[in-house]
Coordinates of C-alpha atoms and ligand atoms in Angstrom, one line a residue:
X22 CA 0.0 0.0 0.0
X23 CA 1.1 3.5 -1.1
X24 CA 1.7 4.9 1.9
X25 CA -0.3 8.5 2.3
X26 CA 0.9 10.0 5.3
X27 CA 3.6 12.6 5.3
X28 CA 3.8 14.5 8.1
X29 CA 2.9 14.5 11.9
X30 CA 1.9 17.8 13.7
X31 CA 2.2 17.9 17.8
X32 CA 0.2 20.1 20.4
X33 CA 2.7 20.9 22.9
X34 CA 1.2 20.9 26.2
X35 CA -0.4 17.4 27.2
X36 CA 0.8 16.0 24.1
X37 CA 4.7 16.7 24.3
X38 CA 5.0 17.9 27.6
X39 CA 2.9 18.8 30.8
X40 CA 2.6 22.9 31.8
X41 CA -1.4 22.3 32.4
X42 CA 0.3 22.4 35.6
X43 CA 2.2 25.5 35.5
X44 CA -0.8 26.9 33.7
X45 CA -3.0 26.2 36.4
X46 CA -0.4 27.4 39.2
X47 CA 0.1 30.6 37.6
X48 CA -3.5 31.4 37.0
X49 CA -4.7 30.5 40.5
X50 CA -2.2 32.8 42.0
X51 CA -3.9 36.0 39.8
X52 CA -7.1 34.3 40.9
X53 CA -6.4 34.5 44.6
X54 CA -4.6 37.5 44.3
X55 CA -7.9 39.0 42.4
X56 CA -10.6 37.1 45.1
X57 CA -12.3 34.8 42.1
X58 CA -12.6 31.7 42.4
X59 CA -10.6 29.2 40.6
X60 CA -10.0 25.3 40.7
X61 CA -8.5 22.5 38.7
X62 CA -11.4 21.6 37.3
X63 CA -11.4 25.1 36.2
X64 CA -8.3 24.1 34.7
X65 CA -9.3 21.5 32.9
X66 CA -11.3 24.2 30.2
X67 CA -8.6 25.8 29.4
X68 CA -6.8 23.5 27.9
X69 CA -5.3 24.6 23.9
X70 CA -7.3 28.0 24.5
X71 CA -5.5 31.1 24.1
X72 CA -4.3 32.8 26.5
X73 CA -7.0 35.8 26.2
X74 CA -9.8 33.2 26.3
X75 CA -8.6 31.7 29.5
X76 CA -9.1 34.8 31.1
X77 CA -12.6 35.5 29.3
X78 CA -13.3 31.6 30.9
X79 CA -11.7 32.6 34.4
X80 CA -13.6 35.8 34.6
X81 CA -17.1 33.8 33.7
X82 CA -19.0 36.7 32.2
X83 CA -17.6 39.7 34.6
X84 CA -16.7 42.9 32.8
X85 CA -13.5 44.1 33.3
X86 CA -11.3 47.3 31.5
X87 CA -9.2 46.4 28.3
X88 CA -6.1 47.9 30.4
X89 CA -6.5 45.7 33.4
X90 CA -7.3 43.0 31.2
X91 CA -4.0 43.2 29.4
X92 CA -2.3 43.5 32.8
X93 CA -3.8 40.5 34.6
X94 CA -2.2 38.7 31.7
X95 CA 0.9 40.0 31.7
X96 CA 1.0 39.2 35.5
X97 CA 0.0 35.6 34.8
X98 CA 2.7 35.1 32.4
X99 CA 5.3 36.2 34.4
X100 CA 4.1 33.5 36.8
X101 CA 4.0 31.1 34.4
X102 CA 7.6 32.1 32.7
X103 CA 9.1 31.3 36.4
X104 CA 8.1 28.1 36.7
X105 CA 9.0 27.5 33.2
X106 CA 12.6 27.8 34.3
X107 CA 12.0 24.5 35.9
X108 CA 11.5 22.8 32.8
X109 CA 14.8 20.3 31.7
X110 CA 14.7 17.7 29.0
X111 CA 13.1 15.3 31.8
X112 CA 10.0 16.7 31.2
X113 CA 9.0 15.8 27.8
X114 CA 6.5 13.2 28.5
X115 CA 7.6 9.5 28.2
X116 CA 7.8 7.7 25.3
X117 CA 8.2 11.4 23.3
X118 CA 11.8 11.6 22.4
X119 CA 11.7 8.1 20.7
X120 CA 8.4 8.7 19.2
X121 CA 9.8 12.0 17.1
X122 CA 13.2 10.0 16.0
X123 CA 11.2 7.3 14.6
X124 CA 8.7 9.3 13.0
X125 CA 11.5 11.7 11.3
X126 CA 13.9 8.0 10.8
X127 CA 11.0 7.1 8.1
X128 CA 11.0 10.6 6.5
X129 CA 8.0 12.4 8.1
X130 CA 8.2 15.9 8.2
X131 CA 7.6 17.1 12.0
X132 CA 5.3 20.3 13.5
X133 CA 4.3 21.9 16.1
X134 CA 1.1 23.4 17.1
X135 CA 0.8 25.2 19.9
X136 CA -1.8 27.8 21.2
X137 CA 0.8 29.2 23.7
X138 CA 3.2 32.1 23.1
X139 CA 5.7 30.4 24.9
X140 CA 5.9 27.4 22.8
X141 CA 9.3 28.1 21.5
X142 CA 11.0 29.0 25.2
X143 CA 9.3 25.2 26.4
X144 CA 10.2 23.1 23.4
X145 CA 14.0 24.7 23.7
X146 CA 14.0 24.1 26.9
X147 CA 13.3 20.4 26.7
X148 CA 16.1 20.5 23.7
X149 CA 13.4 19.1 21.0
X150 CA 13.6 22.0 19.0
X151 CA 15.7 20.6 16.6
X152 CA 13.3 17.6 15.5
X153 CA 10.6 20.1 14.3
X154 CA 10.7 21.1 10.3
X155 CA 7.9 23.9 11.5
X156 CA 7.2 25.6 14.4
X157 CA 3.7 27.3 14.7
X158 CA 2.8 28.8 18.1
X159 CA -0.1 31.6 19.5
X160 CA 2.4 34.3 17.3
X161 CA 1.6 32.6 14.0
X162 CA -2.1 33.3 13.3
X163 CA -4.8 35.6 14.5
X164 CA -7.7 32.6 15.0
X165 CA -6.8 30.3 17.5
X166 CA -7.7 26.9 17.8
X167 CA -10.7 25.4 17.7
X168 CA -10.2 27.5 14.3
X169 CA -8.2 25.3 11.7
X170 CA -5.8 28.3 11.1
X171 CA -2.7 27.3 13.3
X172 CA -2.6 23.2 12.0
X173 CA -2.9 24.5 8.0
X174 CA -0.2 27.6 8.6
X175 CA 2.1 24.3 9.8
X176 CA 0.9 22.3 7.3
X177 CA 2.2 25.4 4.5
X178 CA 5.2 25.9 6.3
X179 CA 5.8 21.8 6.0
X180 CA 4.9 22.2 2.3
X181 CA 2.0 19.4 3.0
X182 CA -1.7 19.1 2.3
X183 CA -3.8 18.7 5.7
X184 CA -5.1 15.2 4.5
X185 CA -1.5 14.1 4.4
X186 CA -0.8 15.2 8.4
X187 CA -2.1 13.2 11.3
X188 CA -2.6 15.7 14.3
X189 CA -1.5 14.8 17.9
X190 CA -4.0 16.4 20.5
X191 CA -5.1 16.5 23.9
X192 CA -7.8 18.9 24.0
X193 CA -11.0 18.9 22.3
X194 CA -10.6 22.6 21.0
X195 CA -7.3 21.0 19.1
X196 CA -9.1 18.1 17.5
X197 CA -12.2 20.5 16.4
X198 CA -9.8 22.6 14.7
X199 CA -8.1 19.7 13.3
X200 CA -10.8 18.4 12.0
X201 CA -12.1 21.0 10.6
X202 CA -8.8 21.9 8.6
X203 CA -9.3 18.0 6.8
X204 CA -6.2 16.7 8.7
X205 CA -6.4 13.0 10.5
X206 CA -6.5 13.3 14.3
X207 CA -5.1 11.3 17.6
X208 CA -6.2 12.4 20.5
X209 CA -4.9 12.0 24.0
X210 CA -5.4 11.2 27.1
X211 CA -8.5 11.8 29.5
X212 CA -10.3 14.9 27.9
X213 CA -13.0 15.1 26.1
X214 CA -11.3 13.9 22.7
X215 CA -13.8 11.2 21.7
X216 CA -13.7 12.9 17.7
X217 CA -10.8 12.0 16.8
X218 CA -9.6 9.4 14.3
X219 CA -8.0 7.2 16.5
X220 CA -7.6 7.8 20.1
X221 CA -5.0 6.7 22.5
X222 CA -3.7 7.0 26.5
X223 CA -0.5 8.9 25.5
X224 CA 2.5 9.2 23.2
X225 CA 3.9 5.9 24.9
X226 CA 1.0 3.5 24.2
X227 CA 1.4 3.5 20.5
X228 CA 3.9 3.5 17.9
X229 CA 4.7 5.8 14.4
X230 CA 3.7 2.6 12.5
X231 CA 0.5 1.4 14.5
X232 CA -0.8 5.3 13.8
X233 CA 0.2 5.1 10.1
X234 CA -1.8 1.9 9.7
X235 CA -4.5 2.6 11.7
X236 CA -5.6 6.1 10.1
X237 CA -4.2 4.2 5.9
X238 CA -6.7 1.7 7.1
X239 CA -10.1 4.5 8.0
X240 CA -8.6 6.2 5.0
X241 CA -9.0 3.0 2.7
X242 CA -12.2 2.2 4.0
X243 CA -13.9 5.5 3.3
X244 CA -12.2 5.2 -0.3
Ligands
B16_3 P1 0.3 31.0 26.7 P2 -1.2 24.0 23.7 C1 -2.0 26.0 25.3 O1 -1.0 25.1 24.8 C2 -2.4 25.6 26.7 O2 -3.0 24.3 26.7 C3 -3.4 26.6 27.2 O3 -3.8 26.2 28.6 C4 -2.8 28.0 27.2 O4 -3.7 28.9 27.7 C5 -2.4 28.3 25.8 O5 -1.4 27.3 25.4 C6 -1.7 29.7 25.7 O6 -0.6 29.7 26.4 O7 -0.3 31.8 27.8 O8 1.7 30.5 27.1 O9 0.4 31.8 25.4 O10 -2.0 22.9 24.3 O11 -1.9 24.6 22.5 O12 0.2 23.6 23.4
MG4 MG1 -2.8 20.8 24.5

């Protein structure tokens, strides 16, 4: 069988590596510094949303200034940039080193698709930059995910067609924009990620080839 897939683009946090975490951390500290109310399970919505709609999410409904709007976020990124100090190559999430080499060892082309402005500062600091052909992070486009922007800017900048891509997410705003770009989609882990092509614990419970087959199989049988 010709084989049809070409490249594989990766979400970076809960995919590659873990800053819900840091995420959550930073935001509760402008919570509690701000008297709202904020919990984990808070957490969990914000996961591949922007930066800007976090907030809108955190501030459920309540109007607040532009200005102090711009400066709560400022404040929670400077939170979140100090624990990102912590971050050392241990923290890529197992099984994700070996996954990329393998993947790039049978001549896929590798991105990365990442809502968060400090994509770039994370994925250096884990030392994977140098496995991705294309880097695409909340700089790149204006619509952030669930809008397909971000995965088909990649998809140019690995000179690829979206139906030749299989998309790595955690989040269901990451496999809604996926999908609605015409890429093929894993999706990760707990949340709510039930729409993808093929779905899967984590990096470490499957392998390059098992993915290929699985989504050359669905594309097969819809052919
Ligand atoms: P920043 P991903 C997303 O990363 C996070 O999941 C989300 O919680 C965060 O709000 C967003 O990045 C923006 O991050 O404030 O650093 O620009 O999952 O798309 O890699
Ligand atoms: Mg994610």
């Amino acid at each position: 069988m010709l084989q049809h897939t070409k490249g594989f683009i990766f979400d970076l946090d809960g995919v590659i590596t873990d800053t819900a975490e840091f995420h959550y951390l930073a935001w509760k500290q402008l919570a509690d510094e701000e008297g709202i109310l904020f919990t984990r399970e808070d957490n969990e919505h914000l996961r591949g949303i922007s930066r800007r709609e976090s907030l809108n999410r955190l501030l459920k409904g309540r109007p607040i200034d532009e200005y102090i709007a711009q400066s709560w976020m400022e404040r929670k990124n400077n939170y979140y940039k100090e624990y990102l100090k912590q971050i050392t190559p241990n923290f890529a999430l197992p099984g994700v080193s070996q996954f990329l080499e393998e993947a790039s060892k049978i001549g896929l082309k590798i991105g990365l698709g990442s809502a968060s402005k400090n994509a770039r500062e994370v994925i250096e600091r884990l030392q994977l930059h140098k496995a991705f052909d294309a880097i695409g992070d909340g700089f790149s486009v204006v619509n952030g995910k669930p809008a397909p922007d971000l995965f088909i800017w990649v998809a140019g900048r690995l000179n690829l067609s979206p139906h030749e891509i299989v998309v790595f997410e955690d989040a269901e705003a990451g496999i809604d924009a996926a999908l609605k770009g015409g890429f093929w989609t894993v999706g990760l882990g707990t949340a709510n990620v039930h729409k993808a092509h093929v779905i899967a614990a984590n990096i470490a419970s499957v392998s390059v080839q098992t993915v290929i087959d699985a989504i050359e199989q669905i594309n097969a049988s819809t052919h």
